[in-house]
Short mmCIF file of C-alpha atoms in Angstrom, two decimals:
data_model
loop_
_atom_site.label_atom_id
_atom_site.label_comp_id
_atom_site.label_asym_id
_atom_site.label_seq_id
_atom_site.Cartn_x
_atom_site.Cartn_y
_atom_site.Cartn_z
CA ILE Y 4 -20.30 -4.61 1.80
CA ALA Y 5 -17.66 -6.23 -0.39
CA GLY Y 6 -15.33 -3.30 -1.14
CA ILE Y 7 -12.74 -4.73 -3.48
CA THR Y 8 -12.73 -8.33 -4.62
CA GLN Y 9 -9.73 -10.00 -6.23
CA ALA Y 10 -9.56 -13.38 -7.92
CA PRO Y 11 -7.91 -15.79 -7.79
CA THR Y 12 -6.51 -15.58 -4.26
CA SER Y 13 -3.69 -17.90 -5.19
CA GLN Y 14 -2.39 -19.41 -8.43
CA ILE Y 15 0.57 -21.47 -9.61
CA LEU Y 16 1.38 -20.85 -13.22
CA ALA Y 17 3.84 -22.28 -15.73
CA ALA Y 18 6.21 -19.82 -17.35
CA GLY Y 19 5.01 -18.61 -20.72
CA ARG Y 20 1.32 -18.93 -19.85
CA ARG Y 21 -1.12 -16.06 -20.01
CA MET Y 22 -2.86 -15.05 -16.79
CA THR Y 23 -5.48 -12.47 -15.87
CA LEU Y 24 -5.99 -11.31 -12.31
CA ARG Y 25 -9.46 -9.93 -11.75
CA CYS Y 26 -10.39 -6.95 -9.61
CA THR Y 27 -13.86 -5.57 -8.94
CA GLN Y 28 -14.93 -2.74 -6.63
CA ASP Y 29 -18.41 -1.68 -5.57
CA MET Y 30 -17.55 1.70 -4.04
CA ARG Y 31 -17.85 3.67 -7.31
CA HIS Y 32 -14.29 4.89 -6.89
CA ASN Y 33 -12.78 6.68 -9.84
CA ALA Y 34 -9.17 5.62 -9.35
CA MET Y 35 -7.88 2.05 -9.33
CA TYR Y 36 -4.38 0.61 -9.02
CA TRP Y 37 -2.41 -2.60 -9.31
CA TYR Y 38 0.58 -3.10 -7.01
CA ARG Y 39 3.00 -5.92 -6.49
CA GLN Y 40 4.54 -6.59 -3.11
CA ASP Y 41 7.82 -8.46 -2.74
CA LEU Y 42 9.73 -9.25 0.43
CA GLY Y 43 11.94 -6.37 1.53
CA LEU Y 44 10.50 -3.96 -1.01
CA GLY Y 45 7.75 -1.42 -0.74
CA LEU Y 46 4.56 -1.72 -2.73
CA ARG Y 47 5.39 -1.03 -6.36
CA LEU Y 48 2.81 0.41 -8.72
CA ILE Y 49 2.32 -1.57 -11.92
CA HIS Y 50 -0.53 0.30 -13.64
CA TYR Y 51 -3.22 2.70 -12.59
CA SER Y 52 -6.45 4.18 -13.89
CA ASN Y 53 -7.74 7.61 -12.91
CA THR Y 54 -11.18 6.97 -14.34
CA ALA Y 55 -13.03 4.53 -16.57
CA GLY Y 56 -11.57 4.49 -20.08
CA THR Y 57 -8.09 5.66 -19.08
CA THR Y 58 -5.00 3.83 -17.85
CA GLY Y 59 -1.41 4.76 -17.08
CA LYS Y 60 1.91 3.08 -16.42
CA GLY Y 61 3.34 2.90 -12.96
CA GLU Y 62 6.80 2.11 -11.71
CA VAL Y 63 7.06 -1.49 -13.02
CA PRO Y 64 4.69 -1.89 -16.00
CA ASP Y 65 6.75 -4.20 -18.25
CA GLY Y 66 5.14 -7.56 -18.87
CA TYR Y 67 1.73 -6.40 -17.63
CA SER Y 68 -1.31 -4.82 -19.24
CA VAL Y 69 -4.59 -3.47 -17.88
CA SER Y 70 -7.95 -2.26 -19.13
CA ARG Y 71 -10.70 -0.16 -17.57
CA ALA Y 72 -13.86 -0.68 -19.58
CA ASN Y 73 -16.09 0.45 -16.71
CA THR Y 74 -15.83 1.95 -13.23
CA ASP Y 75 -15.99 -1.32 -11.32
CA ASP Y 76 -13.52 -3.64 -13.07
CA PHE Y 77 -9.77 -3.37 -13.51
CA PRO Y 78 -8.18 -6.65 -14.68
CA LEU Y 79 -4.42 -7.17 -14.83
CA THR Y 80 -3.03 -9.44 -17.54
CA LEU Y 81 0.34 -11.14 -17.74
CA ALA Y 82 0.70 -11.96 -21.43
CA SER Y 83 3.54 -14.46 -20.99
CA ALA Y 84 4.42 -15.08 -17.35
CA VAL Y 85 8.03 -15.23 -16.19
CA PRO Y 86 9.39 -16.41 -12.80
CA SER Y 87 10.30 -12.82 -11.81
CA GLN Y 88 6.58 -12.08 -11.78
CA THR Y 89 6.16 -14.36 -8.78
CA SER Y 90 4.72 -11.98 -6.21
CA VAL Y 91 1.68 -10.93 -4.24
CA TYR Y 92 -0.52 -8.63 -6.27
CA PHE Y 93 -2.84 -6.10 -4.67
CA CYS Y 94 -5.60 -4.20 -6.38
CA ALA Y 95 -6.64 -0.93 -4.74
CA SER Y 96 -9.03 1.92 -5.32
CA SER Y 97 -9.55 5.47 -4.13
CA SER Y 98 -12.22 8.08 -4.66
CA ASP Y 99 -9.62 10.56 -5.85
CA ARG Y 100 -6.16 9.69 -7.17
CA ASP Y 101 -4.61 12.85 -5.81
CA THR Y 102 -5.49 12.72 -2.13
CA GLY Y 103 -7.68 9.75 -1.41
CA GLU Y 104 -7.15 6.93 1.03
CA LEU Y 105 -6.52 3.62 -0.72
CA PHE Y 106 -8.75 0.61 -0.17
CA PHE Y 107 -7.03 -2.69 -0.93
CA GLY Y 108 -8.26 -6.06 -2.07
CA GLU Y 109 -7.11 -9.15 -0.20
CA GLY Y 110 -4.34 -9.89 -2.67
CA SER Y 111 -3.54 -12.55 -5.24
CA ARG Y 112 -0.51 -14.72 -4.59
CA LEU Y 113 1.00 -15.73 -7.93
CA THR Y 114 3.80 -18.26 -8.36
CA VAL Y 115 5.38 -18.65 -11.79
CA LEU Y 116 7.45 -21.79 -12.25
CA GLY M 6 15.77 10.03 -6.47
CA GLN M 7 12.78 9.60 -4.26
CA ASN M 8 12.88 7.29 -1.30
CA ILE M 9 11.34 6.51 2.04
CA ASP M 10 13.29 4.99 4.93
CA GLN M 11 11.88 3.15 7.88
CA PRO M 12 13.36 0.48 10.15
CA THR M 13 12.99 -3.06 8.91
CA GLU M 14 11.93 -4.58 12.21
CA MET M 15 11.16 -3.52 15.76
CA THR M 16 10.28 -5.43 18.91
CA ALA M 17 8.21 -4.15 21.82
CA THR M 18 6.44 -5.48 24.89
CA GLU M 19 2.72 -5.81 25.37
CA GLY M 20 1.34 -2.78 27.20
CA ALA M 21 4.30 -0.56 26.29
CA ILE M 22 4.68 2.30 23.81
CA VAL M 23 6.56 2.13 20.51
CA GLN M 24 7.51 4.79 17.99
CA ILE M 25 8.07 3.86 14.35
CA ASN M 26 10.01 6.47 12.40
CA CYS M 27 9.81 7.33 8.72
CA THR M 28 12.05 9.72 6.81
CA TYR M 29 11.45 10.72 3.23
CA GLN M 30 13.11 12.49 0.34
CA THR M 31 10.66 13.28 -2.44
CA SER M 32 10.13 15.76 -5.21
CA GLY M 33 7.49 17.82 -3.50
CA PHE M 34 5.10 16.72 -0.80
CA ASN M 35 1.33 16.53 -0.62
CA GLY M 36 0.71 14.23 2.30
CA LEU M 37 1.89 11.21 4.28
CA PHE M 38 0.00 8.01 4.98
CA TRP M 39 0.47 5.23 7.50
CA TYR M 40 -1.01 1.81 6.77
CA GLN M 41 -1.11 -1.36 8.86
CA GLN M 42 -0.64 -4.74 7.23
CA HIS M 43 -1.07 -8.02 9.09
CA ALA M 44 0.72 -11.04 7.68
CA ALA M 45 -0.87 -12.35 4.50
CA GLU M 46 -3.51 -9.62 4.57
CA ALA M 47 -4.16 -6.38 2.74
CA PRO M 48 -2.89 -3.02 4.00
CA THR M 49 -5.46 -0.95 5.88
CA PHE M 50 -5.45 2.81 6.38
CA LEU M 51 -4.33 4.21 9.74
CA SER M 52 -3.65 7.92 9.30
CA TYR M 53 -3.03 10.78 6.89
CA ASN M 54 -0.94 13.86 7.72
CA VAL M 55 -0.79 16.96 5.57
CA LEU M 56 0.19 19.64 8.07
CA ASP M 57 2.95 19.61 10.69
CA GLY M 58 2.04 18.31 14.09
CA LEU M 59 0.50 15.38 15.88
CA GLU M 60 -2.73 13.66 14.88
CA GLU M 61 -4.19 11.43 17.57
CA LYS M 62 -6.62 8.61 16.94
CA GLY M 63 -7.22 6.38 19.92
CA ARG M 64 -4.10 4.38 20.79
CA PHE M 65 -2.40 5.47 17.56
CA SER M 66 -0.89 8.89 16.83
CA SER M 67 1.01 10.15 13.81
CA PHE M 68 3.41 13.08 13.71
CA LEU M 69 4.72 15.04 10.76
CA SER M 70 7.54 17.54 10.28
CA ARG M 71 7.64 18.65 6.65
CA SER M 72 10.79 20.74 7.13
CA LYS M 73 12.67 17.68 8.39
CA GLY M 74 11.09 15.17 6.01
CA TYR M 75 10.14 13.11 9.02
CA SER M 76 7.15 11.33 10.45
CA TYR M 77 6.52 8.84 13.21
CA LEU M 78 3.72 6.54 14.20
CA LEU M 79 3.22 6.17 17.94
CA LEU M 80 1.42 3.13 19.29
CA LYS M 81 0.38 3.16 22.95
CA GLU M 82 -0.82 0.37 25.25
CA LEU M 83 0.45 -2.22 22.83
CA GLN M 84 -1.65 -5.30 22.28
CA MET M 85 -0.65 -8.61 20.72
CA LYS M 86 -2.94 -7.83 17.76
CA ASP M 87 -0.71 -4.84 16.94
CA SER M 88 1.90 -7.27 15.65
CA ALA M 89 1.97 -6.32 11.98
CA SER M 90 3.93 -4.39 9.39
CA TYR M 91 3.49 -0.63 9.31
CA LEU M 92 3.87 1.05 5.95
CA CYS M 93 4.77 4.70 5.46
CA ALA M 94 3.78 6.28 2.12
CA VAL M 95 4.23 9.80 0.77
CA THR M 96 2.28 11.57 -1.95
CA SER M 97 4.91 13.48 -3.88
CA GLY M 98 4.61 16.74 -5.80
CA ASN M 99 3.01 15.13 -8.84
CA TYR M 100 0.72 13.09 -6.61
CA GLN M 101 2.70 9.92 -7.11
CA LEU M 102 2.36 7.69 -4.05
CA ILE M 103 5.74 6.40 -2.88
CA TRP M 104 5.89 3.52 -0.41
CA GLY M 105 8.43 2.56 2.20
CA ALA M 106 9.33 -1.12 2.58
CA GLY M 107 7.49 -1.30 5.88
CA THR M 108 8.45 -1.91 9.51
CA LYS M 109 7.64 -5.31 10.96
CA LEU M 110 6.55 -4.83 14.56
CA ILE M 111 6.83 -7.83 16.87
CA ILE M 112 4.97 -7.64 20.18
CA LYS M 113 6.16 -9.89 22.99
CA PRO M 114 4.13 -10.78 26.09
#
């Protein structure tokens, strides 16, 4: 049982480059989320998707974009990376956005130089 | 604004009991989660409280008082593997999930 798979697990990236973090779940969950986690701060929501075909902005969406072409996949793209986007990124899913427990991927550690 | 407060770090002894507090101020309330996160790993679900009172699950218990905007996570018979960060999160009135910064728990032998 895989749950949620993220790739890559770690990446060093030059500023200005484009980067896509991949996220795939096999639980048929409707809702999916992208968070960033920085030292001393709580998880901050970047973008979310309540169901395939729909997306929404979270707390810190600037500089990021997402798509939800199907139920399983929810990639996060940094169009032109900046050093402030250095962080650990977690993808998560839940059966129901309103009340469901979140299941997290293992995280992608991104360093932008 | 909306915020969640929890201590940054706590230290406890193996075999003892520790209580991690969480206070929240949110626009509405629909539930409170506790997650455990070991270093360099993903958060994992521990508990979910909707109604006031204590929910017990093995060595871990979670308490909620909605009138006080307060919750705590109680860990009994502490083991070294309990060394981790514990994240408090509240689902607000519009079902937005708001996260605390987490409490790093250090267990000493």
